[in-house]
Amino acid sequence: MLRTASLIGLRAISGGSGVSALARSAAFPRLAAPSLRRFYAAEDVEDAGARARIEELVKNNKVAVFMKGSPGAPRCGFSGMVDQILAIHSVDDYAHINVLEDEGVRNGVKAFSEWPTIPQVYIDGEFVGGSDIFLQMHQSGELEETFRKLAIGAPLPDPEKAE
């Protein structure tokens, strides 16, 4: 219960206008530097098996998270934040890979998404972003709307009625 209350409060104070679910807005451009784009280009993925596992997980699950640790036992604060936000939205059954256990997936997912950090969240087969973008989507209400459209999780309680 404490987990839920702490992040619901963040939504009320965000004041943001929302972030694109694909993390391609002007506020969050995808790796603009050409040198980073080349470094993380999909062609650089050496482990074809890892790429296949990544594609399968993303394609076959409504929500897929590449994280450090596992749900309920994250190994970094950013992965923990994603886990908490999913719990707030009652998204308990989501696909995940602990990238600390598979170096091929850890490097491969960065190339696959052209995004250099972990965790990475995919919803309905599309890359959403990392924990920062996921948090902003939660705060703006965009994440709740996305989950509602996909019939995932449960609606958040109205903070005004909770008081």
PDB file of C-alpha atoms in Angstrom:
ATOM      1  CA  MET A   1       0.000   0.000   0.000  1.00  0.00           C
ATOM      2  CA  LEU A   2       2.840   2.410   0.795  1.00  0.00           C
ATOM      3  CA  ARG A   3       4.390   1.754  -2.633  1.00  0.00           C
ATOM      4  CA  THR A   4       1.162   2.719  -4.346  1.00  0.00           C
ATOM      5  CA  ALA A   5       0.616   5.923  -2.412  1.00  0.00           C
ATOM      6  CA  SER A   6       4.140   7.220  -2.962  1.00  0.00           C
ATOM      7  CA  LEU A   7       4.021   7.088  -6.764  1.00  0.00           C
ATOM      8  CA  ILE A   8       0.389   8.152  -7.141  1.00  0.00           C
ATOM      9  CA  GLY A   9       1.403  11.391  -5.437  1.00  0.00           C
ATOM     10  CA  LEU A  10       4.022  11.949  -8.132  1.00  0.00           C
ATOM     11  CA  ARG A  11       1.309  12.053 -10.754  1.00  0.00           C
ATOM     12  CA  ALA A  12      -0.423  14.943  -9.032  1.00  0.00           C
ATOM     13  CA  ILE A  13       2.714  17.104  -8.862  1.00  0.00           C
ATOM     14  CA  SER A  14       4.153  16.333 -12.287  1.00  0.00           C
ATOM     15  CA  GLY A  15       2.548  19.226 -14.153  1.00  0.00           C
ATOM     16  CA  GLY A  16       3.850  17.685 -17.381  1.00  0.00           C
ATOM     17  CA  SER A  17       1.928  17.562 -20.594  1.00  0.00           C
ATOM     18  CA  GLY A  18       2.731  13.934 -21.370  1.00  0.00           C
ATOM     19  CA  VAL A  19       5.359  12.078 -23.335  1.00  0.00           C
ATOM     20  CA  SER A  20       5.007  10.109 -26.533  1.00  0.00           C
ATOM     21  CA  ALA A  21       4.575   6.409 -25.909  1.00  0.00           C
ATOM     22  CA  LEU A  22       7.269   5.758 -28.471  1.00  0.00           C
ATOM     23  CA  ALA A  23       9.733   8.154 -26.835  1.00  0.00           C
ATOM     24  CA  ARG A  24      10.146  10.003 -30.099  1.00  0.00           C
ATOM     25  CA  SER A  25       8.922  13.448 -29.097  1.00  0.00           C
ATOM     26  CA  ALA A  26      11.068  16.562 -29.158  1.00  0.00           C
ATOM     27  CA  ALA A  27      11.369  16.311 -25.373  1.00  0.00           C
ATOM     28  CA  PHE A  28      12.933  12.862 -25.604  1.00  0.00           C
ATOM     29  CA  PRO A  29      14.650  12.439 -28.966  1.00  0.00           C
ATOM     30  CA  ARG A  30      16.054   9.001 -29.674  1.00  0.00           C
ATOM     31  CA  LEU A  31      19.856   9.087 -29.541  1.00  0.00           C
ATOM     32  CA  ALA A  32      20.442  12.114 -31.720  1.00  0.00           C
ATOM     33  CA  ALA A  33      24.235  11.795 -31.839  1.00  0.00           C
ATOM     34  CA  PRO A  34      25.278   9.948 -35.019  1.00  0.00           C
ATOM     35  CA  SER A  35      28.228   8.306 -33.278  1.00  0.00           C
ATOM     36  CA  LEU A  36      25.931   6.774 -30.635  1.00  0.00           C
ATOM     37  CA  ARG A  37      23.430   5.703 -33.288  1.00  0.00           C
ATOM     38  CA  ARG A  38      26.170   3.848 -35.137  1.00  0.00           C
ATOM     39  CA  PHE A  39      27.479   2.303 -31.904  1.00  0.00           C
ATOM     40  CA  TYR A  40      24.043   0.944 -30.988  1.00  0.00           C
ATOM     41  CA  ALA A  41      22.895   0.090 -34.519  1.00  0.00           C
ATOM     42  CA  ALA A  42      20.941  -3.167 -34.802  1.00  0.00           C
ATOM     43  CA  GLU A  43      23.442  -4.554 -37.288  1.00  0.00           C
ATOM     44  CA  ASP A  44      26.064  -4.607 -34.522  1.00  0.00           C
ATOM     45  CA  VAL A  45      24.246  -7.283 -32.531  1.00  0.00           C
ATOM     46  CA  GLU A  46      26.630 -10.228 -32.666  1.00  0.00           C
ATOM     47  CA  ASP A  47      24.503 -12.712 -30.742  1.00  0.00           C
ATOM     48  CA  ALA A  48      21.734 -13.785 -33.154  1.00  0.00           C
ATOM     49  CA  GLY A  49      20.242 -16.006 -30.447  1.00  0.00           C
ATOM     50  CA  ALA A  50      19.923 -13.032 -28.093  1.00  0.00           C
ATOM     51  CA  ARG A  51      18.268 -10.962 -30.805  1.00  0.00           C
ATOM     52  CA  ALA A  52      15.773 -13.772 -31.442  1.00  0.00           C
ATOM     53  CA  ARG A  53      14.939 -13.975 -27.702  1.00  0.00           C
ATOM     54  CA  ILE A  54      14.458 -10.190 -27.588  1.00  0.00           C
ATOM     55  CA  GLU A  55      12.198 -10.167 -30.655  1.00  0.00           C
ATOM     56  CA  GLU A  56      10.150 -13.101 -29.335  1.00  0.00           C
ATOM     57  CA  LEU A  57       9.642 -11.532 -25.901  1.00  0.00           C
ATOM     58  CA  VAL A  58       8.619  -8.163 -27.362  1.00  0.00           C
ATOM     59  CA  LYS A  59       6.352  -9.668 -30.025  1.00  0.00           C
ATOM     60  CA  ASN A  60       4.545 -12.219 -27.850  1.00  0.00           C
ATOM     61  CA  ASN A  61       3.758 -10.124 -24.751  1.00  0.00           C
ATOM     62  CA  LYS A  62       1.629  -7.045 -24.143  1.00  0.00           C
ATOM     63  CA  VAL A  63       4.224  -5.761 -21.651  1.00  0.00           C
ATOM     64  CA  ALA A  64       7.906  -6.723 -21.755  1.00  0.00           C
ATOM     65  CA  VAL A  65      10.622  -5.299 -19.513  1.00  0.00           C
ATOM     66  CA  PHE A  66      14.369  -5.754 -19.834  1.00  0.00           C
ATOM     67  CA  MET A  67      15.591  -5.015 -16.335  1.00  0.00           C
ATOM     68  CA  LYS A  68      18.329  -5.549 -13.810  1.00  0.00           C
ATOM     69  CA  GLY A  69      16.910  -8.120 -11.449  1.00  0.00           C
ATOM     70  CA  SER A  70      13.378  -9.459 -11.501  1.00  0.00           C
ATOM     71  CA  PRO A  71       9.893  -8.277 -10.513  1.00  0.00           C
ATOM     72  CA  GLY A  72       9.761  -7.893  -6.757  1.00  0.00           C
ATOM     73  CA  ALA A  73      13.559  -8.158  -6.551  1.00  0.00           C
ATOM     74  CA  PRO A  74      15.055  -5.430  -8.753  1.00  0.00           C
ATOM     75  CA  ARG A  75      18.819  -4.965  -8.649  1.00  0.00           C
ATOM     76  CA  CYS A  76      18.831  -1.224  -9.405  1.00  0.00           C
ATOM     77  CA  GLY A  77      16.656   1.731  -8.504  1.00  0.00           C
ATOM     78  CA  PHE A  78      15.533   2.424 -12.072  1.00  0.00           C
ATOM     79  CA  SER A  79      14.355  -1.161 -12.574  1.00  0.00           C
ATOM     80  CA  GLY A  80      12.678  -0.909  -9.165  1.00  0.00           C
ATOM     81  CA  MET A  81      10.832   2.223 -10.289  1.00  0.00           C
ATOM     82  CA  VAL A  82       9.459   0.436 -13.368  1.00  0.00           C
ATOM     83  CA  ASP A  83       8.424  -2.520 -11.182  1.00  0.00           C
ATOM     84  CA  GLN A  84       6.625  -0.176  -8.740  1.00  0.00           C
ATOM     85  CA  ILE A  85       4.786   1.670 -11.498  1.00  0.00           C
ATOM     86  CA  LEU A  86       3.613  -1.603 -13.014  1.00  0.00           C
ATOM     87  CA  ALA A  87       2.447  -2.750  -9.558  1.00  0.00           C
ATOM     88  CA  ILE A  88       0.512   0.508  -9.077  1.00  0.00           C
ATOM     89  CA  HIS A  89      -1.320  -0.193 -12.339  1.00  0.00           C
ATOM     90  CA  SER A  90      -1.936  -3.810 -11.241  1.00  0.00           C
ATOM     91  CA  VAL A  91       0.202  -5.143 -14.072  1.00  0.00           C
ATOM     92  CA  ASP A  92       1.605  -8.142 -12.238  1.00  0.00           C
ATOM     93  CA  ASP A  93       1.963 -10.626 -15.052  1.00  0.00           C
ATOM     94  CA  TYR A  94       4.472  -9.136 -17.472  1.00  0.00           C
ATOM     95  CA  ALA A  95       7.342 -10.659 -19.388  1.00  0.00           C
ATOM     96  CA  HIS A  96      10.787  -9.770 -18.153  1.00  0.00           C
ATOM     97  CA  ILE A  97      14.415 -10.658 -18.663  1.00  0.00           C
ATOM     98  CA  ASN A  98      17.088 -10.090 -16.062  1.00  0.00           C
ATOM     99  CA  VAL A  99      19.836  -8.636 -18.249  1.00  0.00           C
ATOM    100  CA  LEU A 100      22.406  -9.290 -15.522  1.00  0.00           C
ATOM    101  CA  GLU A 101      22.077 -13.009 -16.275  1.00  0.00           C
ATOM    102  CA  ASP A 102      22.544 -12.727 -20.052  1.00  0.00           C
ATOM    103  CA  GLU A 103      25.248 -10.438 -21.453  1.00  0.00           C
ATOM    104  CA  GLY A 104      24.064 -11.082 -25.030  1.00  0.00           C
ATOM    105  CA  VAL A 105      20.577  -9.807 -24.217  1.00  0.00           C
ATOM    106  CA  ARG A 106      21.980  -6.940 -22.135  1.00  0.00           C
ATOM    107  CA  ASN A 107      23.959  -5.604 -25.097  1.00  0.00           C
ATOM    108  CA  GLY A 108      21.508  -6.806 -27.726  1.00  0.00           C
ATOM    109  CA  VAL A 109      18.489  -4.974 -26.345  1.00  0.00           C
ATOM    110  CA  LYS A 110      20.433  -1.702 -26.423  1.00  0.00           C
ATOM    111  CA  ALA A 111      21.119  -2.252 -30.118  1.00  0.00           C
ATOM    112  CA  PHE A 112      17.589  -3.508 -30.785  1.00  0.00           C
ATOM    113  CA  SER A 113      15.987  -0.319 -29.435  1.00  0.00           C
ATOM    114  CA  GLU A 114      18.839   2.089 -30.174  1.00  0.00           C
ATOM    115  CA  TRP A 115      18.546   3.127 -26.515  1.00  0.00           C
ATOM    116  CA  PRO A 116      21.665   2.892 -24.327  1.00  0.00           C
ATOM    117  CA  THR A 117      20.176   2.271 -20.870  1.00  0.00           C
ATOM    118  CA  ILE A 118      18.411  -0.415 -18.863  1.00  0.00           C
ATOM    119  CA  PRO A 119      15.576  -0.868 -17.959  1.00  0.00           C
ATOM    120  CA  GLN A 120      13.708  -0.833 -21.246  1.00  0.00           C
ATOM    121  CA  VAL A 121       9.931  -1.121 -21.468  1.00  0.00           C
ATOM    122  CA  TYR A 122       7.924  -2.377 -24.445  1.00  0.00           C
ATOM    123  CA  ILE A 123       4.136  -2.158 -24.594  1.00  0.00           C
ATOM    124  CA  ASP A 124       2.160  -3.940 -27.284  1.00  0.00           C
ATOM    125  CA  GLY A 125       5.328  -4.607 -29.288  1.00  0.00           C
ATOM    126  CA  GLU A 126       6.535  -0.996 -29.266  1.00  0.00           C
ATOM    127  CA  PHE A 127       9.494   0.474 -27.440  1.00  0.00           C
ATOM    128  CA  VAL A 128       8.295   2.967 -24.822  1.00  0.00           C
ATOM    129  CA  GLY A 129      11.590   4.013 -23.255  1.00  0.00           C
ATOM    130  CA  GLY A 130      13.430   3.772 -19.983  1.00  0.00           C
ATOM    131  CA  SER A 131      12.367   4.465 -16.421  1.00  0.00           C
ATOM    132  CA  ASP A 132      12.357   8.265 -16.848  1.00  0.00           C
ATOM    133  CA  ILE A 133       9.912   8.204 -19.749  1.00  0.00           C
ATOM    134  CA  PHE A 134       7.845   5.455 -18.104  1.00  0.00           C
ATOM    135  CA  LEU A 135       7.550   7.600 -14.946  1.00  0.00           C
ATOM    136  CA  GLN A 136       6.471  10.641 -16.957  1.00  0.00           C
ATOM    137  CA  MET A 137       3.857   8.564 -18.776  1.00  0.00           C
ATOM    138  CA  HIS A 138       2.557   7.432 -15.375  1.00  0.00           C
ATOM    139  CA  GLN A 139       2.505  10.986 -14.025  1.00  0.00           C
ATOM    140  CA  SER A 140       0.695  12.407 -17.051  1.00  0.00           C
ATOM    141  CA  GLY A 141      -1.968   9.674 -17.125  1.00  0.00           C
ATOM    142  CA  GLU A 142      -0.809   8.462 -20.547  1.00  0.00           C
ATOM    143  CA  LEU A 143       0.247   5.083 -19.153  1.00  0.00           C
ATOM    144  CA  GLU A 144      -3.134   4.479 -17.509  1.00  0.00           C
ATOM    145  CA  GLU A 145      -4.874   5.304 -20.803  1.00  0.00           C
ATOM    146  CA  THR A 146      -2.547   2.974 -22.730  1.00  0.00           C
ATOM    147  CA  PHE A 147      -3.191   0.114 -20.306  1.00  0.00           C
ATOM    148  CA  ARG A 148      -6.952   0.771 -20.433  1.00  0.00           C
ATOM    149  CA  LYS A 149      -6.972   0.547 -24.251  1.00  0.00           C
ATOM    150  CA  LEU A 150      -5.076  -2.757 -24.104  1.00  0.00           C
ATOM    151  CA  ALA A 151      -7.187  -4.121 -21.207  1.00  0.00           C
ATOM    152  CA  ILE A 152      -4.099  -4.486 -19.015  1.00  0.00           C
ATOM    153  CA  GLY A 153      -4.097  -4.010 -15.238  1.00  0.00           C
ATOM    154  CA  ALA A 154      -6.669  -1.959 -13.354  1.00  0.00           C
ATOM    155  CA  PRO A 155      -7.571   1.741 -13.284  1.00  0.00           C
ATOM    156  CA  LEU A 156      -5.883   3.845 -10.632  1.00  0.00           C
ATOM    157  CA  PRO A 157      -7.955   5.064  -7.698  1.00  0.00           C
ATOM    158  CA  ASP A 158      -9.034   8.703  -7.873  1.00  0.00           C
ATOM    159  CA  PRO A 159      -6.617  10.586  -5.544  1.00  0.00           C
ATOM    160  CA  GLU A 160      -9.344  13.088  -4.572  1.00  0.00           C
ATOM    161  CA  LYS A 161     -11.654  10.306  -3.374  1.00  0.00           C
ATOM    162  CA  ALA A 162      -8.853   8.681  -1.371  1.00  0.00           C
ATOM    163  CA  GLU A 163      -8.552  11.661   0.956  1.00  0.00           C
TER     164      GLU A 163
END
